[in-house]
C-alpha atoms as a printed R data frame, in Angstrom:
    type eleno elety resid chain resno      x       y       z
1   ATOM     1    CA   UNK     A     1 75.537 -59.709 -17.381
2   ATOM     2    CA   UNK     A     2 78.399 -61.012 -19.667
3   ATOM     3    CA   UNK     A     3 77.851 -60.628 -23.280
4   ATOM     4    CA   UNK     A     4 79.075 -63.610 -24.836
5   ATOM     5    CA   UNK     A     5 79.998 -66.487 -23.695
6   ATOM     6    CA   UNK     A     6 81.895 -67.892 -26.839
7   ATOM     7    CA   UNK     A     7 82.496 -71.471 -25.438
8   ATOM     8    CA   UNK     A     8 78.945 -72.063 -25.048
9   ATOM     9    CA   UNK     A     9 75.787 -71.934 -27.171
10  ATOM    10    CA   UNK     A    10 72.095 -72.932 -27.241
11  ATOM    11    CA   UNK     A    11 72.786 -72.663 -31.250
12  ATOM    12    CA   UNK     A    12 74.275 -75.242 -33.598
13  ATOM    13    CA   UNK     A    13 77.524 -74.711 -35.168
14  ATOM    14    CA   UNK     A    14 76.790 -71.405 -37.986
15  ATOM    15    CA   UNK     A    15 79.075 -74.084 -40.543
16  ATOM    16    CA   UNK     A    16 75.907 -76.716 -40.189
17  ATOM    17    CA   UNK     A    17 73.104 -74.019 -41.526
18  ATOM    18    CA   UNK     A    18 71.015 -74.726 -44.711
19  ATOM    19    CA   UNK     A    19 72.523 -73.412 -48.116
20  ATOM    20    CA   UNK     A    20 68.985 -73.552 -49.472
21  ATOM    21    CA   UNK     A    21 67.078 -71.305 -47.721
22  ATOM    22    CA   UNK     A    22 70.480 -69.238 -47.415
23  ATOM    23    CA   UNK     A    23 71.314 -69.493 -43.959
24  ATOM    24    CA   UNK     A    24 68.723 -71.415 -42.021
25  ATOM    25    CA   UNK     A    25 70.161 -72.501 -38.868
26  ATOM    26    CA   UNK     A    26 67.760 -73.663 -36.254
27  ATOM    27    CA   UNK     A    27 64.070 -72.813 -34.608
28  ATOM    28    CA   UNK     A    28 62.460 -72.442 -31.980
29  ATOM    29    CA   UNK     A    29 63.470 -71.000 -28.389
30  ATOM    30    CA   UNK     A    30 62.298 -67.817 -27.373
31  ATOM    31    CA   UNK     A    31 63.064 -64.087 -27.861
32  ATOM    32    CA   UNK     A    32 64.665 -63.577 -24.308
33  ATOM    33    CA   UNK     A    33 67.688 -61.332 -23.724
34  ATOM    34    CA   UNK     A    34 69.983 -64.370 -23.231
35  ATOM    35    CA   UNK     A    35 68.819 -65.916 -26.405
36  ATOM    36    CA   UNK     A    36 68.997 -63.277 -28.184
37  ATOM    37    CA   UNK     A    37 72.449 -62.048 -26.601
38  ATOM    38    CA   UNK     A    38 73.714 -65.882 -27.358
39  ATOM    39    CA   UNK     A    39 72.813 -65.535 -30.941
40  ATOM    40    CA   UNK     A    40 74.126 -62.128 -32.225
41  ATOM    41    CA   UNK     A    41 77.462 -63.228 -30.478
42  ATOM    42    CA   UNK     A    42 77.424 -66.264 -32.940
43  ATOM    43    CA   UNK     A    43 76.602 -64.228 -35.703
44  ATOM    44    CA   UNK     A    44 72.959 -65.583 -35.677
45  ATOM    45    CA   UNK     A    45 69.821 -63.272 -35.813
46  ATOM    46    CA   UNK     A    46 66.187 -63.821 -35.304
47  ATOM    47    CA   UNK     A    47 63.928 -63.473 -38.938
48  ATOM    48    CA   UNK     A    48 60.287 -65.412 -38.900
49  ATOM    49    CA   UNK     A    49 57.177 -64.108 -39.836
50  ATOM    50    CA   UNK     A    50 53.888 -63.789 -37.248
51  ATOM    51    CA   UNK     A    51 52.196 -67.291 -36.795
52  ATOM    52    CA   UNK     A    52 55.671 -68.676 -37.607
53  ATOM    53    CA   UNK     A    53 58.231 -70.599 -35.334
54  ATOM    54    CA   UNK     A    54 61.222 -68.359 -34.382
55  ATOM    55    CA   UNK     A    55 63.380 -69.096 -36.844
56  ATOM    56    CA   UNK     A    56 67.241 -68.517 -36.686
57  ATOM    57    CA   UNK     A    57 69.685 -67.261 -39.546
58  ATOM    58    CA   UNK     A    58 73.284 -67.485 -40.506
59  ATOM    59    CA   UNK     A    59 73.805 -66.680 -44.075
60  ATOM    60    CA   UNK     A    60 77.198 -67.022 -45.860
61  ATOM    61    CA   UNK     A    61 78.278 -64.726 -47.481
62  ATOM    62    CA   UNK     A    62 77.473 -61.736 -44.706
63  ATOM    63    CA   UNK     A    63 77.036 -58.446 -45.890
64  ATOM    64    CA   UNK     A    64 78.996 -56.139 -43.373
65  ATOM    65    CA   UNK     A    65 80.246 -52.480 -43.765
66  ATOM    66    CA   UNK     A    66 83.101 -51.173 -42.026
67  ATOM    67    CA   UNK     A    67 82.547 -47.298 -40.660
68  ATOM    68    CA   UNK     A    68 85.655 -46.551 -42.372
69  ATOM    69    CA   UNK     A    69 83.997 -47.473 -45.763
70  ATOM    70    CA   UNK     A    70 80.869 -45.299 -45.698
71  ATOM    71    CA   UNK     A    71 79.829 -43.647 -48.946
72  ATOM    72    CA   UNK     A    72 79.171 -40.212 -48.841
73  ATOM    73    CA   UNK     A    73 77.861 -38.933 -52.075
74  ATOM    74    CA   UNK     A    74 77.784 -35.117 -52.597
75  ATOM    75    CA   UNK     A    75 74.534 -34.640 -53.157
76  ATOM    76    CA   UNK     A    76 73.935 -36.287 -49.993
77  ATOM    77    CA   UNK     A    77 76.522 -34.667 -48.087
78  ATOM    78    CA   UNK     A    78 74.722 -31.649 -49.350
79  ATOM    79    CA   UNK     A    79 71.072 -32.879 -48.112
80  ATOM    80    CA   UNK     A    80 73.133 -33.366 -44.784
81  ATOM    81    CA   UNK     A    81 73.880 -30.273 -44.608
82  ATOM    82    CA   UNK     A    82 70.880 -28.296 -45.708
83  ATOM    83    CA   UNK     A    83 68.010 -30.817 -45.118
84  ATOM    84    CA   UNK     A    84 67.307 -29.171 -41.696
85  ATOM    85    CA   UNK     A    85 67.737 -32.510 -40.528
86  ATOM    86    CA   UNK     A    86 67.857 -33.215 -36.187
87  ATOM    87    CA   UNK     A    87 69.649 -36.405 -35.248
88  ATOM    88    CA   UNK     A    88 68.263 -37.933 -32.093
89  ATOM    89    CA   UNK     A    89 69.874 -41.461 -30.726
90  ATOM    90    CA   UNK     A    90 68.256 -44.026 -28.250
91  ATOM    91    CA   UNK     A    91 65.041 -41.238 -27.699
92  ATOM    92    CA   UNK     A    92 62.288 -43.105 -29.423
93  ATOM    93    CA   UNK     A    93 63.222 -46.774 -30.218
94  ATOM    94    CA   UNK     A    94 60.081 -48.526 -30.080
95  ATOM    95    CA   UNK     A    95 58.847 -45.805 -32.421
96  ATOM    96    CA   UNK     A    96 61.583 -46.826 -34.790
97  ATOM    97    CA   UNK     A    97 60.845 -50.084 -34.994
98  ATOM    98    CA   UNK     A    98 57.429 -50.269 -35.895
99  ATOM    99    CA   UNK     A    99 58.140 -47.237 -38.782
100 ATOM   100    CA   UNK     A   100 60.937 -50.108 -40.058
101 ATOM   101    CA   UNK     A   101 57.862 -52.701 -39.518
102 ATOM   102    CA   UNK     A   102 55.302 -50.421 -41.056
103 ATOM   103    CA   UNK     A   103 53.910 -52.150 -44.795
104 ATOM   104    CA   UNK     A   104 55.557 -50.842 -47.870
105 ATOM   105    CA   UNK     A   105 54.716 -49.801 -50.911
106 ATOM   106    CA   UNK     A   106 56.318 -52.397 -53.751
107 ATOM   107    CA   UNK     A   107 55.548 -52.648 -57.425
108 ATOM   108    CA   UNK     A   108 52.316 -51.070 -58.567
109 ATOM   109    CA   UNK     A   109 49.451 -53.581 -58.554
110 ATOM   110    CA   UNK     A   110 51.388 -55.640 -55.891
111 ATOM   111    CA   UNK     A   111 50.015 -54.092 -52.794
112 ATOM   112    CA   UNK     A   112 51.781 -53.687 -49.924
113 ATOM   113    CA   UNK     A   113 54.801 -55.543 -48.556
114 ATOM   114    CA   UNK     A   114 54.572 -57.790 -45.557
115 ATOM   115    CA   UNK     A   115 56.687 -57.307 -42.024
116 ATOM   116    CA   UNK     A   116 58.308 -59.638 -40.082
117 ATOM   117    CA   UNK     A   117 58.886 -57.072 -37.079
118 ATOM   118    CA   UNK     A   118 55.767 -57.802 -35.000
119 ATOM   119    CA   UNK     A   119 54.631 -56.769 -31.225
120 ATOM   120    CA   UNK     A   120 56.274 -59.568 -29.965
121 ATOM   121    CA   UNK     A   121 60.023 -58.563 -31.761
122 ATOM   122    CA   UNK     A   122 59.397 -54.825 -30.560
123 ATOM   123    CA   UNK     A   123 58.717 -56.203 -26.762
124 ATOM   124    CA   UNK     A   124 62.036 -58.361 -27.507
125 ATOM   125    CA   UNK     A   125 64.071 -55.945 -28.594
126 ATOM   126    CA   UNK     A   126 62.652 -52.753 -26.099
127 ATOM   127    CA   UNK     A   127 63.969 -55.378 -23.933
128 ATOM   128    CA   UNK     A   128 67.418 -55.493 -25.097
129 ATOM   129    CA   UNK     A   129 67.205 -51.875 -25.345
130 ATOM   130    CA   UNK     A   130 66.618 -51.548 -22.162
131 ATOM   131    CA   UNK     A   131 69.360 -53.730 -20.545
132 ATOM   132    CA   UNK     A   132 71.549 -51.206 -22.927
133 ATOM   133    CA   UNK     A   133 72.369 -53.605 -25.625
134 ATOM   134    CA   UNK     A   134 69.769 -52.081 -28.726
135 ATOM   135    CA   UNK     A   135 69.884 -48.669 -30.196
136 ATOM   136    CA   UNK     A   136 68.221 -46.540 -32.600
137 ATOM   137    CA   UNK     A   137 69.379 -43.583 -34.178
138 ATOM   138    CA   UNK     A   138 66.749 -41.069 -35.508
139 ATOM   139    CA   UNK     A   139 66.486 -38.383 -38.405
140 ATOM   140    CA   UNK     A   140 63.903 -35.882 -37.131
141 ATOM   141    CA   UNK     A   141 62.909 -32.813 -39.467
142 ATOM   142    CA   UNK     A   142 60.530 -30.189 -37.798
143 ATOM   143    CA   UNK     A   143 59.990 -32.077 -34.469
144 ATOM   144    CA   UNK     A   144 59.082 -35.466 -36.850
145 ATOM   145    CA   UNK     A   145 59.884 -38.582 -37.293
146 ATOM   146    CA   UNK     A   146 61.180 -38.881 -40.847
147 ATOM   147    CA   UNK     A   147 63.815 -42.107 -40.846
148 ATOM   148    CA   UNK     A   148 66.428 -44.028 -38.917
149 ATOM   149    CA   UNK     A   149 67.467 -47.043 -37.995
150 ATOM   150    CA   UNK     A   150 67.923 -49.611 -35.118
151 ATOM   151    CA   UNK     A   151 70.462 -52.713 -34.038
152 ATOM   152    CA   UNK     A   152 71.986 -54.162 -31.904
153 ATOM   153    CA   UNK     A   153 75.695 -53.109 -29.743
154 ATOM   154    CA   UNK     A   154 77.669 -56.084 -27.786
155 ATOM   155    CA   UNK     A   155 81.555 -54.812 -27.650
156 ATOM   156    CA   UNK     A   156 82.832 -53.627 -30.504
157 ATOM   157    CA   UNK     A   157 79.957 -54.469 -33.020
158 ATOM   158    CA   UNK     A   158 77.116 -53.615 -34.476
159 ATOM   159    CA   UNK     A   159 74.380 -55.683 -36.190
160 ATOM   160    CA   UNK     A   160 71.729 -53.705 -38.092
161 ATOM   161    CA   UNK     A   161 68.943 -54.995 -38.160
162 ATOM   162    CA   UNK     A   162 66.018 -52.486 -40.168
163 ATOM   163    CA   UNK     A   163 65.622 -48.768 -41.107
164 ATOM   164    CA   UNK     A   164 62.929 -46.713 -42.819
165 ATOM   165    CA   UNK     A   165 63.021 -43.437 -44.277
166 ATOM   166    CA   UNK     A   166 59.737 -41.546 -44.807
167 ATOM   167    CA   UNK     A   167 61.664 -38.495 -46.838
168 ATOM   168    CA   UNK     A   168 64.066 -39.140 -49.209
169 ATOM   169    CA   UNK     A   169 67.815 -39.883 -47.613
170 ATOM   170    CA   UNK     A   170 66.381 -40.173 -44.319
171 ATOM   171    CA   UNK     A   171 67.549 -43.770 -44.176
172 ATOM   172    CA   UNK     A   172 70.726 -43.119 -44.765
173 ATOM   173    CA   UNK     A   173 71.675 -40.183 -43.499
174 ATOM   174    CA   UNK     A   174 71.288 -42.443 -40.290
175 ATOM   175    CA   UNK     A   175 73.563 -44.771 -41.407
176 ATOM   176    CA   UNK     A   176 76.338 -42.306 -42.619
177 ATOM   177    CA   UNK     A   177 75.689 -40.972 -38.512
178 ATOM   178    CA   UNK     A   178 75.696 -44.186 -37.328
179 ATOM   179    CA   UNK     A   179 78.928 -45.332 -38.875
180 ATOM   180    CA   UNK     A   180 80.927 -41.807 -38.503
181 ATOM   181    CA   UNK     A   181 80.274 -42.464 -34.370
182 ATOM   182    CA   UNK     A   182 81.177 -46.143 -34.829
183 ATOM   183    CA   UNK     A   183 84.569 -45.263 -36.629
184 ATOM   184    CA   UNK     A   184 85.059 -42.501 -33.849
185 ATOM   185    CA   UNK     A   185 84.651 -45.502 -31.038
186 ATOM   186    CA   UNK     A   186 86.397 -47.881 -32.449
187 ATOM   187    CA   UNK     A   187 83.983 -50.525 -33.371
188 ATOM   188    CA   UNK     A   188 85.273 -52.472 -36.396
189 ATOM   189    CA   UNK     A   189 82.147 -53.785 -38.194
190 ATOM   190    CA   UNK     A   190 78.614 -52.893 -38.878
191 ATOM   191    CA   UNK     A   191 76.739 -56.232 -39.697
192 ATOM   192    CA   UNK     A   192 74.209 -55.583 -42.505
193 ATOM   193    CA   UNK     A   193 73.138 -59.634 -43.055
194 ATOM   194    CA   UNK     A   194 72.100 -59.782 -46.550
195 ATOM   195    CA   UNK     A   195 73.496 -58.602 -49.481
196 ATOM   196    CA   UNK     A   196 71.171 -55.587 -51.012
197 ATOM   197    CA   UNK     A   197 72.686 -52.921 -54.181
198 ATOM   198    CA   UNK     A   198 71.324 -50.040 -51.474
199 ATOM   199    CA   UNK     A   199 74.151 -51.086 -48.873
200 ATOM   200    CA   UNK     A   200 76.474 -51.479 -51.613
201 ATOM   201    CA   UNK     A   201 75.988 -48.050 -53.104
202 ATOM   202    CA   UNK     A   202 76.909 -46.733 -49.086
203 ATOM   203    CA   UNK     A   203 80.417 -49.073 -48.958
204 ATOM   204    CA   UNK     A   204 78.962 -52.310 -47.237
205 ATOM   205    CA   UNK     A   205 80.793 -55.855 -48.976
206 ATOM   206    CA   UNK     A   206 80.117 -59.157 -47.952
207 ATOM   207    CA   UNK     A   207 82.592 -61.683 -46.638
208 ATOM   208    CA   UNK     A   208 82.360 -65.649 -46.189
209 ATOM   209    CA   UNK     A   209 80.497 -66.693 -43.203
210 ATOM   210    CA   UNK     A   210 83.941 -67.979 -41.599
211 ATOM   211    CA   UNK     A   211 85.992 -64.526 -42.005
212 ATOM   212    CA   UNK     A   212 82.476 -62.811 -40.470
213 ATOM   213    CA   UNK     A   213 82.647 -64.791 -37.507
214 ATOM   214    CA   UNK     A   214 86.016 -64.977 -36.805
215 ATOM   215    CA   UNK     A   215 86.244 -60.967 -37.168
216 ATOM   216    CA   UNK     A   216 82.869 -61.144 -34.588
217 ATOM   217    CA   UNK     A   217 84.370 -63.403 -32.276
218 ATOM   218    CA   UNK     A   218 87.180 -60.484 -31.466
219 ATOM   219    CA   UNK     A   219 85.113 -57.537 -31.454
220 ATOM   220    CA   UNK     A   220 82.363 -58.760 -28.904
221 ATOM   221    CA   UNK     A   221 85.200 -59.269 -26.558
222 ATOM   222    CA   UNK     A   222 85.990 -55.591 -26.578
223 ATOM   223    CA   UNK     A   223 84.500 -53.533 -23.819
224 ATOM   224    CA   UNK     A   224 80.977 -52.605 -23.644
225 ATOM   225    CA   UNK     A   225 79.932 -49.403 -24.316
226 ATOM   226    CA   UNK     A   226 76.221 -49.735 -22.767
227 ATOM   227    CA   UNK     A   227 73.292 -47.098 -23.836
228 ATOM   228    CA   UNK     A   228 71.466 -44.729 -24.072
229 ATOM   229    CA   UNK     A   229 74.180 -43.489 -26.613
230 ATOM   230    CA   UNK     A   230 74.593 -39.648 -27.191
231 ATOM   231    CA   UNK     A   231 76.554 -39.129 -30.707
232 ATOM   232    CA   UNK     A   232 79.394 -36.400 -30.765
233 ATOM   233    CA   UNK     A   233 80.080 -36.671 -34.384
234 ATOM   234    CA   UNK     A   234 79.613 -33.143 -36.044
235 ATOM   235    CA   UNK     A   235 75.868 -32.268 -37.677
């Protein structure tokens, strides 16, 4: 199958999305591989909640980090170290996904926060993972599942999409993985989507929604480096 096609789209043009809600680009269609393929070479993702339409996103400004930017702090680079942390890649995707989809806590009194990563998104994305295009990376600690995250691969780039830690750092210790193997293969951006002060504090910067795409537009031309991934960055 070839990844992108970039003279051809199902999408509207990314320039013609809503600036109020940020991004807002189109709905409807389905949650296929090509769809979903066709959008994240665009620079669109999927983001509805269940009982909604699907509902498709291109925000400007994008919040991206490139691997060469990661923040290591030293008292993380110490919890690396001595955490008795096990990184695992691509072994139990589906499981990642519904820990990123699981409720979470918010402010007391508030309850519990809503997901947006349903049944159906798993199905769609096990399906992309297994046509070697998704990928989760995993932060195991005594044969459990304590954090990592999961995204998306097509060239040269990588789009984020969730992660969940269920110890402290968990979270991003997979990231600071992630992005060490990424700088090591030569992929030039991670995409992060929306700006947050957690991906800040690890490097990530947005850019304009034109620079984003145009910088996309190159890397998903690169070749494909197809799953399941093994890492070969040092523990």
């Amino acid at each position: 199958m070839s990844e992108c096609h970039a003279d051809f789209s199902v999408f509207p043009p990314v320039e013609s999305a809503l600036t109020e809600p940020n991004g807002l680009l189109a709905q409807g269609g389905d949650l296929s591989v090509e769809w979903l393929l066709d959008a994240y070479c665009h620079g669109i993702f999927p983001w509805f909640n269940p009982g909604e339409p699907i509902l498709w996103w291109s925000p400007d400004p994008r919040m991206v980090l490139l691997p060469a930017d990661i923040r290591v702090t030293r008292s993380l680079a110490k919890r690396m170290r001595n955490g008795g942390f096990e990184l695992r890649v691509d072994s139990a995707f589906a499981d990642v996904m519904r820990a990123c989809g699981a409720p979470r806590p918010v402010k007391p009194g508030e309850g519990a926060a809503g997901t947006w990563i349903s049944e159906a998104m798993v199905a769609a994305y096990g399906r992309l993972f297994d046509a070697g295009y998704a990928h989760s990376v995993e932060i195991w600690h005594d044969g459990q599942l304590v954090g990592g995250l999961y995204g998306v691969a097509i060239g040269r780039m990588f789009y984020g999409e969730s992660m969940f830690s269920r110890v402290p750092d968990a979270s991003k210790i997979a990231l600071v993985r992630l992005a060490q193997q990424l700088q090591q293969w030569e992929f030039g951006m991670i995409d992060c989507q929306m700006e947050t002060p957690h991906l800040s504090s690890m490097g990530a910067r947005t850019l304009p929604r034109a620079a984003f795409v145009a910088r996309l537009a190159e890397l998903v031309k690169l070749p494909h480096r197809p799953g399941p991934w093994t890492f070969d960055v040092p523990d």
